């Protein structure tokens, strides 16, 4: 039987605001425990913005984990260790997601006597307010804000309500016809199909998914999320709902709901949990129906700076020099979903200044900058990469970003732009840095033009970081050890460790991703080989002799630093023929 508190289905309670008294009390506790010196506390009080915890941690005075442990010691309560805690659904149901966020608390388990709750602050007055909402005694465990936010996102899954909507869908006889006529789907915002699509997108954003796959599979519809580059199945729905799901997505994306055989593309803009999200939609006919892939772009996520991307410091310094050239072309190469756009935007962020006219042409414009002129491709309106690039050249640009070189016309204009005194940034699909030059040759661009225009090529991949919350020692397989040693790696100083899987990383052992970079600087010797149409292997040997470190070597460096595992590198980066 699921137990619910009085407020479990009502509106969220008023927030318990943090006051100056709360910060003063926390300051006294930290000073008394010797965690913070009085002068450090005075300096933090003088800073503007955020709570005292935020100001102290931002200044590097103390960590969130130390503050949590200090509060726990002072109030003689425990610390919540989400690596081992099992969160009970009946306990979570005592509060809604909004209530948990507002009260800064997450119920973990319950018994006849009390509810065990993870809280940020176990002060008596806060526990009393929480107990009043729960109508139960509270047994507190202190946690950090970072851990609490992760745990709330994991505990309150939007897809948990999908079963009810699916049952409602199947209970309606008319919905068999709705899959074809769709009046109910497009008009009634409370229709089950509408709710299922909304919940799927909402949970995908909470899970940091980059893509959502809706796939017909026999008499079932499988829904999978791509999280940190790996697909994971999240829902298995009856096949009868498949056509209606596809049609609802098509309506949102402004696509033709009648056409079911030809591939279609669309775009959705919506707000999810107060965040602005852009979604690129692609449909294609497969055996059993239509498959939909939605690529999610969370516009609220901050842009990365170059030093945050994962480049080694010497590579980042050299790259930063290259993108400040007055003319020439820097190409970012890699597969779809390899982080090329993120690197290009980080580069633009470095170059953005009032003295420069920065212009971009993209499909789609993923992030908007107030001080950068951005052009959105619209082929129906006649705005193509090649045509838009021609118009940019008449706009007196200093830096041009071409979202992607897809055809020979775009490539030719980009090369000519670099030759005529502009600096061009662009992306290209290629397996590694040297291959990108040969792709331009294959497109039909003359070798001497490539040699004269391209300054550097940066190839990149993304690998998953080991989850730091569940690291544990392990012994790599002989194949993994041979791989690491073969590319000059060594055992990490702290020993071989990998994520064993915990609440935070959805039991995958990995959380977030980091870039792996291979930078080929086009020197005079490289230019000679380009003009001579030298073999790929010869070009690669020359680049390595001039200091280029390959993707595999850079990835193994991350393994030796303990950032990721050999198994993840072997999964993510192609190594044959190297």
XYZ file of C-alpha atoms in Angstrom:
578
model
C 0.000 0.000 0.000
C 1.396 3.398 -0.947
C 1.290 5.877 1.904
C 0.703 9.527 1.145
C 1.010 12.568 3.360
C -1.744 15.117 3.529
C 0.031 17.426 1.101
C 1.263 14.811 -1.405
C -1.211 15.856 -4.089
C -1.708 19.496 -3.182
C 0.195 22.576 -4.198
C 3.744 23.037 -2.956
C 4.096 24.763 0.398
C 5.531 28.222 0.610
C 9.316 28.183 0.450
C 11.280 28.307 3.674
C 13.531 31.224 2.743
C 17.109 31.265 3.897
C 17.628 34.256 6.134
C 20.615 36.196 7.365
C 20.083 34.416 10.694
C 20.515 31.057 8.924
C 23.788 32.213 7.391
C 24.979 33.639 10.712
C 24.190 30.348 12.467
C 26.021 28.353 9.766
C 29.003 30.709 9.999
C 29.253 30.237 13.769
C 29.100 26.428 13.369
C 31.864 26.399 10.731
C 34.137 28.701 12.737
C 33.569 26.736 15.965
C 34.490 23.518 14.122
C 37.674 25.101 12.764
C 36.531 24.632 9.164
C 36.532 28.361 8.374
C 38.641 31.139 9.830
C 36.861 34.297 11.086
C 38.600 36.484 8.463
C 37.437 34.112 5.710
C 33.883 34.346 7.008
C 34.082 38.151 7.027
C 35.343 38.156 3.437
C 32.474 35.876 2.358
C 29.939 38.123 4.076
C 31.230 41.020 2.009
C 30.644 39.225 -1.301
C 27.445 39.746 -3.214
C 25.099 37.064 -4.493
C 23.998 33.661 -3.277
C 23.881 31.979 0.092
C 26.823 31.787 2.455
C 27.437 28.199 1.317
C 27.656 29.360 -2.292
C 30.014 32.222 -1.437
C 32.321 30.043 0.668
C 32.519 27.233 -1.888
C 32.927 29.644 -4.831
C 35.873 31.248 -3.024
C 37.426 27.826 -2.464
C 37.396 28.259 1.322
C 35.550 25.008 2.010
C 33.735 22.295 0.024
C 30.059 21.364 0.143
C 30.961 17.919 1.485
C 32.877 19.448 4.429
C 29.970 21.785 5.215
C 27.526 18.854 5.182
C 29.734 16.788 7.487
C 30.205 19.747 9.851
C 26.442 20.355 10.076
C 25.851 16.639 10.668
C 28.433 16.556 13.468
C 27.023 19.693 15.084
C 23.414 18.442 15.083
C 24.511 14.862 15.820
C 22.814 13.346 12.781
C 24.106 11.233 9.896
C 25.216 12.108 6.352
C 23.255 10.789 3.346
C 25.428 8.553 1.174
C 23.482 8.185 -2.063
C 26.006 5.659 -3.346
C 24.505 3.037 -1.035
C 21.066 4.408 -0.139
C 18.006 2.688 -1.561
C 15.259 5.264 -2.007
C 11.795 3.841 -1.333
C 9.014 4.867 -3.761
C 6.477 4.999 -0.900
C 8.658 7.540 0.881
C 9.211 9.654 -2.231
C 5.422 9.756 -2.746
C 5.020 11.703 0.497
C 6.145 14.847 -1.339
C 5.689 16.044 -4.885
C 8.722 17.106 -6.884
C 7.809 20.787 -6.373
C 7.489 20.273 -2.631
C 10.831 18.465 -2.427
C 12.513 21.302 -4.326
C 10.835 24.002 -2.263
C 11.514 22.337 1.100
C 15.056 21.304 0.058
C 14.322 17.793 1.270
C 13.889 14.294 -0.170
C 12.127 11.483 1.770
C 14.256 8.346 1.566
C 12.482 5.675 3.619
C 9.729 5.356 6.152
C 8.700 3.160 9.035
C 6.065 3.316 11.759
C 8.041 5.832 13.775
C 9.462 8.378 11.335
C 10.473 9.327 7.803
C 14.171 9.377 6.972
C 14.749 12.540 4.926
C 17.817 13.961 3.171
C 18.034 17.684 3.991
C 20.465 20.524 3.364
C 20.029 22.062 6.800
C 18.972 20.001 9.861
C 18.241 23.065 11.999
C 15.336 22.344 14.407
C 13.056 25.036 12.962
C 13.475 23.664 9.446
C 12.841 20.101 10.578
C 9.683 21.262 12.381
C 8.364 22.880 9.201
C 9.160 19.707 7.233
C 7.478 17.477 9.836
C 4.359 19.659 9.647
C 4.098 19.080 5.896
C 4.761 15.343 6.160
C 2.598 14.992 9.287
C 5.219 12.573 10.569
C 8.339 12.664 12.659
C 11.492 13.350 10.651
C 14.805 11.521 10.914
C 17.278 13.806 9.062
C 20.394 12.956 7.064
C 22.468 15.874 5.820
C 23.409 16.109 2.150
C 24.903 18.635 -0.278
C 22.869 20.689 -2.727
C 24.597 18.974 -5.641
C 23.667 15.514 -4.371
C 20.140 16.549 -3.406
C 19.406 17.977 -6.864
C 20.709 14.832 -8.540
C 18.689 12.587 -6.230
C 15.465 14.579 -6.748
C 15.915 14.391 -10.524
C 16.376 10.631 -10.283
C 13.581 9.961 -7.776
C 10.821 11.930 -9.499
C 10.758 10.524 -13.017
C 8.246 12.061 -15.413
C 7.969 8.747 -17.261
C 6.590 7.136 -14.088
C 3.162 8.500 -15.044
C 3.248 7.115 -18.579
C 1.579 3.802 -17.690
C -1.599 5.567 -16.627
C -1.753 7.562 -19.853
C -1.158 4.417 -21.927
C -4.006 2.623 -20.137
C -6.263 5.595 -20.812
C -5.240 5.484 -24.449
C -6.064 1.796 -24.791
C -9.356 2.231 -22.939
C -10.747 4.515 -25.633
C -12.217 2.720 -28.605
C -12.081 5.856 -30.710
C -8.308 6.146 -30.432
C -7.825 3.425 -33.036
C -9.317 5.889 -35.502
C -7.513 8.809 -33.868
C -4.205 7.376 -35.051
C -5.440 8.139 -38.556
C -7.619 11.219 -38.073
C -5.796 12.785 -35.113
C -8.339 15.469 -34.254
C -8.186 14.575 -30.567
C -4.392 14.508 -30.530
C -3.943 17.894 -32.104
C -6.683 19.738 -30.187
C -6.995 18.154 -26.745
C -3.941 19.032 -24.690
C -5.018 16.539 -22.005
C -5.180 13.597 -24.426
C -3.112 10.626 -23.239
C -0.821 10.720 -26.286
C -0.091 14.396 -25.697
C 0.831 13.635 -22.096
C 3.031 10.657 -23.019
C 5.068 12.742 -25.485
C 5.398 15.556 -22.945
C 6.556 13.187 -20.174
C 9.069 11.473 -22.466
C 10.630 14.814 -23.475
C 10.586 16.145 -19.897
C 12.363 13.103 -18.470
C 14.882 13.092 -21.332
C 15.889 16.639 -20.437
C 16.162 15.775 -16.729
C 18.345 12.772 -17.608
C 20.676 14.964 -19.735
C 19.766 12.952 -22.845
C 21.006 14.299 -26.158
C 18.591 12.234 -28.269
C 15.258 10.438 -27.885
C 14.529 7.413 -30.111
C 10.927 6.254 -30.634
C 11.138 2.917 -32.438
C 8.372 0.514 -33.592
C 9.410 -3.045 -32.820
C 6.851 -5.701 -33.671
C 3.824 -5.218 -31.421
C 5.748 -2.881 -29.109
C 7.149 0.650 -29.260
C 10.574 1.076 -27.688
C 11.712 4.450 -26.336
C 15.419 4.945 -25.727
C 17.517 7.899 -24.524
C 21.092 8.599 -25.563
C 22.799 9.694 -22.349
C 26.505 10.517 -22.383
C 26.768 8.941 -25.835
C 25.238 5.556 -24.922
C 21.675 4.436 -25.667
C 19.564 3.130 -22.802
C 16.002 1.821 -22.966
C 13.561 3.686 -20.734
C 10.081 2.652 -21.870
C 8.389 -0.281 -23.595
C 4.905 0.708 -24.831
C 2.177 -1.208 -26.704
C 2.439 -0.968 -30.492
C -1.071 0.480 -30.814
C 0.099 3.830 -29.460
C 3.012 4.103 -31.925
C 1.286 5.880 -34.860
C -0.366 8.391 -32.521
C 2.975 9.160 -30.823
C 4.610 9.779 -34.194
C 1.715 11.979 -35.327
C 1.839 14.046 -32.139
C 5.568 14.670 -32.592
C 4.961 15.607 -36.240
C 2.288 18.119 -35.232
C 4.647 19.710 -32.723
C 7.414 19.836 -35.350
C 5.242 21.363 -38.075
C 5.569 18.277 -40.284
C 3.155 16.544 -42.660
C 1.188 13.984 -40.608
C -0.289 12.318 -43.699
C 3.065 11.507 -45.322
C 4.358 8.340 -43.682
C 6.735 6.936 -46.261
C 9.186 9.733 -46.941
C 11.735 10.922 -44.367
C 10.860 14.293 -42.817
C 12.631 16.859 -40.660
C 11.104 19.334 -38.248
C 11.872 21.565 -35.293
C 10.134 22.045 -31.941
C 10.607 24.856 -29.437
C 9.119 24.442 -25.963
C 9.636 25.141 -22.286
C 10.337 22.157 -20.044
C 10.683 22.650 -16.287
C 11.155 26.353 -16.939
C 13.995 25.754 -19.415
C 13.900 26.738 -23.080
C 14.491 23.694 -25.283
C 14.931 23.339 -29.030
C 14.307 19.901 -30.525
C 15.337 18.716 -33.988
C 13.001 15.987 -35.224
C 13.738 13.386 -37.877
C 11.309 10.675 -39.015
C 11.911 7.781 -41.364
C 9.860 4.745 -42.417
C 11.105 1.400 -41.074
C 9.646 -2.085 -40.991
C 6.717 -1.870 -38.624
C 6.016 1.859 -38.852
C 7.911 5.133 -38.500
C 10.960 5.747 -36.351
C 11.408 9.161 -34.731
C 14.641 10.641 -33.421
C 14.502 13.886 -31.448
C 17.741 15.727 -30.747
C 17.425 17.895 -27.635
C 19.207 21.188 -27.201
C 18.898 22.708 -23.756
C 19.495 26.411 -24.315
C 19.781 27.054 -20.590
C 23.006 25.036 -20.286
C 26.021 27.328 -20.107
C 28.486 27.442 -22.965
C 31.864 25.869 -22.357
C 35.109 27.767 -22.383
C 38.096 26.322 -24.227
C 39.845 25.227 -21.039
C 36.751 23.247 -19.984
C 36.573 21.127 -23.126
C 39.239 18.613 -22.159
C 42.123 19.820 -24.329
C 45.567 19.408 -22.741
C 46.952 22.782 -21.724
C 49.575 22.898 -24.497
C 47.004 21.950 -27.176
C 44.539 24.529 -25.840
C 47.230 27.255 -25.869
C 48.240 26.453 -29.452
C 44.614 26.260 -30.587
C 43.858 29.592 -28.916
C 46.713 31.143 -30.920
C 45.507 29.635 -34.191
C 41.923 30.898 -33.876
C 43.243 34.429 -33.387
C 44.792 34.453 -36.849
C 43.569 37.345 -39.030
C 42.810 34.933 -41.886
C 42.848 31.253 -42.700
C 40.592 28.329 -41.877
C 40.349 26.015 -38.845
C 38.294 22.862 -39.294
C 36.726 20.845 -36.488
C 36.283 17.225 -37.613
C 34.456 14.302 -36.074
C 31.296 12.196 -36.218
C 27.720 13.284 -35.563
C 27.287 13.978 -31.858
C 31.035 14.265 -31.331
C 30.935 17.743 -29.796
C 32.104 19.721 -32.850
C 29.496 22.463 -32.403
C 30.370 22.863 -28.723
C 34.027 23.375 -29.622
C 33.142 25.897 -32.331
C 30.937 27.902 -29.965
C 33.666 27.875 -27.318
C 36.017 29.239 -29.994
C 33.552 32.004 -30.863
C 33.283 32.866 -27.188
C 37.056 33.391 -27.127
C 36.954 35.637 -30.193
C 33.859 37.656 -29.354
C 34.736 41.308 -28.797
C 33.326 44.725 -29.785
C 36.175 45.229 -32.274
C 35.198 42.246 -34.429
C 32.268 41.478 -36.702
C 31.459 37.797 -36.100
C 28.957 36.135 -38.424
C 27.666 32.582 -38.513
C 25.573 30.488 -40.870
C 24.088 27.420 -39.223
C 21.436 24.736 -39.546
C 20.022 25.102 -36.988
C 21.248 28.015 -34.883
C 21.803 26.130 -31.628
C 22.835 28.928 -29.288
C 22.111 32.597 -29.770
C 24.601 35.362 -28.963
C 23.450 38.952 -28.592
C 26.688 40.290 -30.080
C 27.075 37.818 -32.976
C 25.190 37.971 -36.280
C 23.712 34.522 -36.910
C 21.965 33.287 -40.052
C 19.553 30.349 -39.957
C 19.500 28.059 -43.007
C 16.063 27.896 -44.624
C 16.206 26.004 -47.899
C 12.492 26.531 -48.586
C 13.131 30.270 -48.506
C 16.249 29.855 -50.650
C 18.761 30.392 -47.841
C 21.402 27.687 -48.315
C 24.900 27.372 -46.896
C 26.459 28.386 -50.200
C 24.079 31.294 -50.837
C 24.182 32.527 -47.255
C 27.971 32.413 -47.229
C 28.100 34.568 -50.337
C 25.915 37.180 -48.642
C 28.071 37.086 -45.495
C 31.127 38.049 -47.533
C 29.364 41.310 -48.448
C 28.739 42.076 -44.752
C 32.339 43.037 -43.889
C 32.995 40.058 -41.564
C 36.144 39.466 -39.515
C 35.275 35.930 -38.394
C 32.919 33.542 -40.192
C 31.502 30.358 -38.678
C 30.130 27.882 -41.208
C 28.055 25.386 -39.215
C 28.970 22.474 -41.447
C 30.673 21.909 -44.797
C 28.233 19.572 -46.536
C 28.875 20.031 -50.235
C 31.464 21.216 -52.701
C 29.861 24.664 -53.171
C 29.995 25.446 -49.460
C 33.543 24.080 -49.224
C 34.723 26.170 -52.158
C 33.256 29.438 -50.845
C 34.635 28.747 -47.337
C 38.111 28.137 -48.772
C 37.931 31.268 -50.909
C 36.790 33.285 -47.865
C 39.867 32.137 -45.956
C 42.088 33.080 -48.903
C 40.639 36.571 -49.208
C 41.497 37.799 -45.728
C 38.769 36.340 -43.511
C 39.102 33.890 -40.647
C 36.799 30.886 -41.088
C 35.723 28.273 -38.535
C 33.834 25.226 -39.728
C 33.009 21.596 -39.003
C 33.345 18.565 -41.249
C 32.442 14.908 -40.879
C 35.678 12.899 -40.834
C 37.237 10.140 -38.745
C 40.416 12.011 -37.775
C 42.437 15.129 -38.602
C 44.321 13.933 -41.683
C 41.149 12.386 -43.139
C 39.469 15.801 -43.072
C 42.008 17.159 -45.584
C 41.383 14.211 -47.878
C 37.623 14.742 -47.605
C 38.095 18.236 -49.012
C 40.166 16.741 -51.834
C 37.430 14.176 -52.481
C 34.890 16.996 -52.711
C 36.872 18.352 -55.646
C 38.641 21.287 -53.990
C 42.009 21.849 -55.624
C 44.965 20.758 -53.504
C 46.761 24.116 -53.757
C 43.644 25.912 -52.440
C 43.429 23.584 -49.433
C 47.140 23.971 -48.733
C 46.879 27.761 -48.890
C 43.718 28.194 -46.825
C 43.584 25.584 -44.049
C 45.582 26.548 -40.935
C 44.710 23.572 -38.728
C 42.360 20.635 -38.329
C 41.111 19.538 -34.917
C 39.583 16.061 -34.772
C 37.582 15.164 -31.702
C 35.556 12.506 -29.933
C 33.687 12.400 -26.639
C 34.316 9.770 -23.969
C 32.374 9.260 -20.761
C 33.945 10.306 -17.474
C 34.081 7.778 -14.653
C 31.484 8.625 -12.015
C 33.414 10.023 -9.058
C 30.647 9.084 -6.608
C 31.136 5.312 -7.003
C 34.823 4.861 -7.874
C 36.268 1.552 -6.748
C 39.484 -0.388 -7.504
C 39.380 -2.980 -10.291
C 41.739 -4.971 -12.468
C 41.614 -4.176 -16.213
C 41.487 -7.057 -18.671
C 44.667 -8.084 -20.532
C 43.255 -6.457 -23.689
C 42.700 -3.162 -21.879
C 46.171 -3.197 -20.358
C 47.729 -3.935 -23.759
C 45.754 -1.092 -25.311
C 46.861 1.428 -22.666
C 50.511 0.351 -22.823
C 50.467 0.293 -26.625
C 49.707 4.010 -26.704
C 52.202 5.015 -24.039
C 49.850 5.029 -21.073
C 50.554 3.916 -17.521
C 48.641 2.927 -14.431
C 47.037 5.944 -12.695
C 48.798 7.190 -9.560
C 45.779 6.225 -7.455
C 45.583 2.782 -9.096
C 43.060 1.359 -11.533
C 39.564 2.561 -10.622
C 36.201 2.560 -12.343
C 32.647 3.528 -11.472
C 30.726 0.598 -10.043
C 27.347 2.229 -10.637
C 25.314 4.305 -8.211
C 22.190 6.406 -7.854
C 23.800 9.433 -9.514
C 25.061 7.744 -12.702
C 21.978 5.515 -13.200
C 24.217 2.538 -12.314
C 26.321 2.954 -15.471
C 29.576 3.895 -13.721
C 29.891 6.995 -15.937
C 28.655 10.569 -15.586
C 29.092 13.397 -18.116
C 31.642 13.387 -20.954
C 34.966 14.977 -21.832
C 36.488 15.801 -25.217
C 39.452 13.990 -26.755
C 41.347 16.112 -29.290
C 43.866 15.551 -32.080
C 45.258 18.736 -33.630
C 47.010 18.823 -36.990
C 48.757 22.129 -37.646
C 49.236 22.701 -41.378
C 52.962 23.462 -41.650
C 54.933 24.107 -44.846
C 55.907 20.409 -44.990
C 52.264 19.362 -44.661
C 51.319 21.800 -47.427
C 53.861 20.203 -49.750
C 52.348 16.765 -49.138
C 48.836 18.117 -49.784
C 49.886 19.634 -53.109
C 51.672 16.394 -54.054
C 48.565 14.323 -53.149
C 50.744 12.236 -50.824
C 49.263 9.045 -49.353
C 47.293 9.299 -46.139
C 49.857 7.273 -44.138
C 52.719 9.527 -45.198
C 50.793 12.639 -44.138
C 49.939 11.082 -40.780
C 53.559 10.051 -40.112
C 54.758 13.572 -40.874
C 52.129 15.110 -38.581
C 53.107 12.782 -35.732
C 56.793 13.558 -36.239
C 55.905 17.247 -35.889
C 54.241 16.663 -32.538
C 50.649 15.712 -33.315
C 49.282 13.402 -30.628
C 46.607 11.063 -31.937
C 43.116 10.637 -30.563
C 44.147 7.305 -29.080
C 47.217 8.781 -27.357
C 45.195 11.656 -25.941
C 42.463 9.302 -24.738
C 44.985 7.017 -23.041
C 46.338 10.099 -21.253
C 42.858 10.542 -19.756
C 42.924 6.886 -18.664
C 46.306 7.418 -16.970
C 44.892 10.504 -15.253
C 42.004 8.428 -13.899
C 39.375 10.478 -15.762
C 37.935 7.549 -17.737
C 38.559 3.839 -18.330
C 40.328 1.887 -21.050
C 37.085 0.040 -21.807
C 35.308 3.336 -22.505
C 38.108 4.554 -24.785
C 38.111 1.272 -26.711
C 34.318 1.565 -27.102
C 34.351 5.179 -28.250
C 37.450 5.610 -30.422
C 38.238 3.720 -33.583
C 41.716 2.231 -33.341
C 42.190 -0.107 -36.307
C 44.979 0.765 -38.710
C 46.685 3.181 -36.327
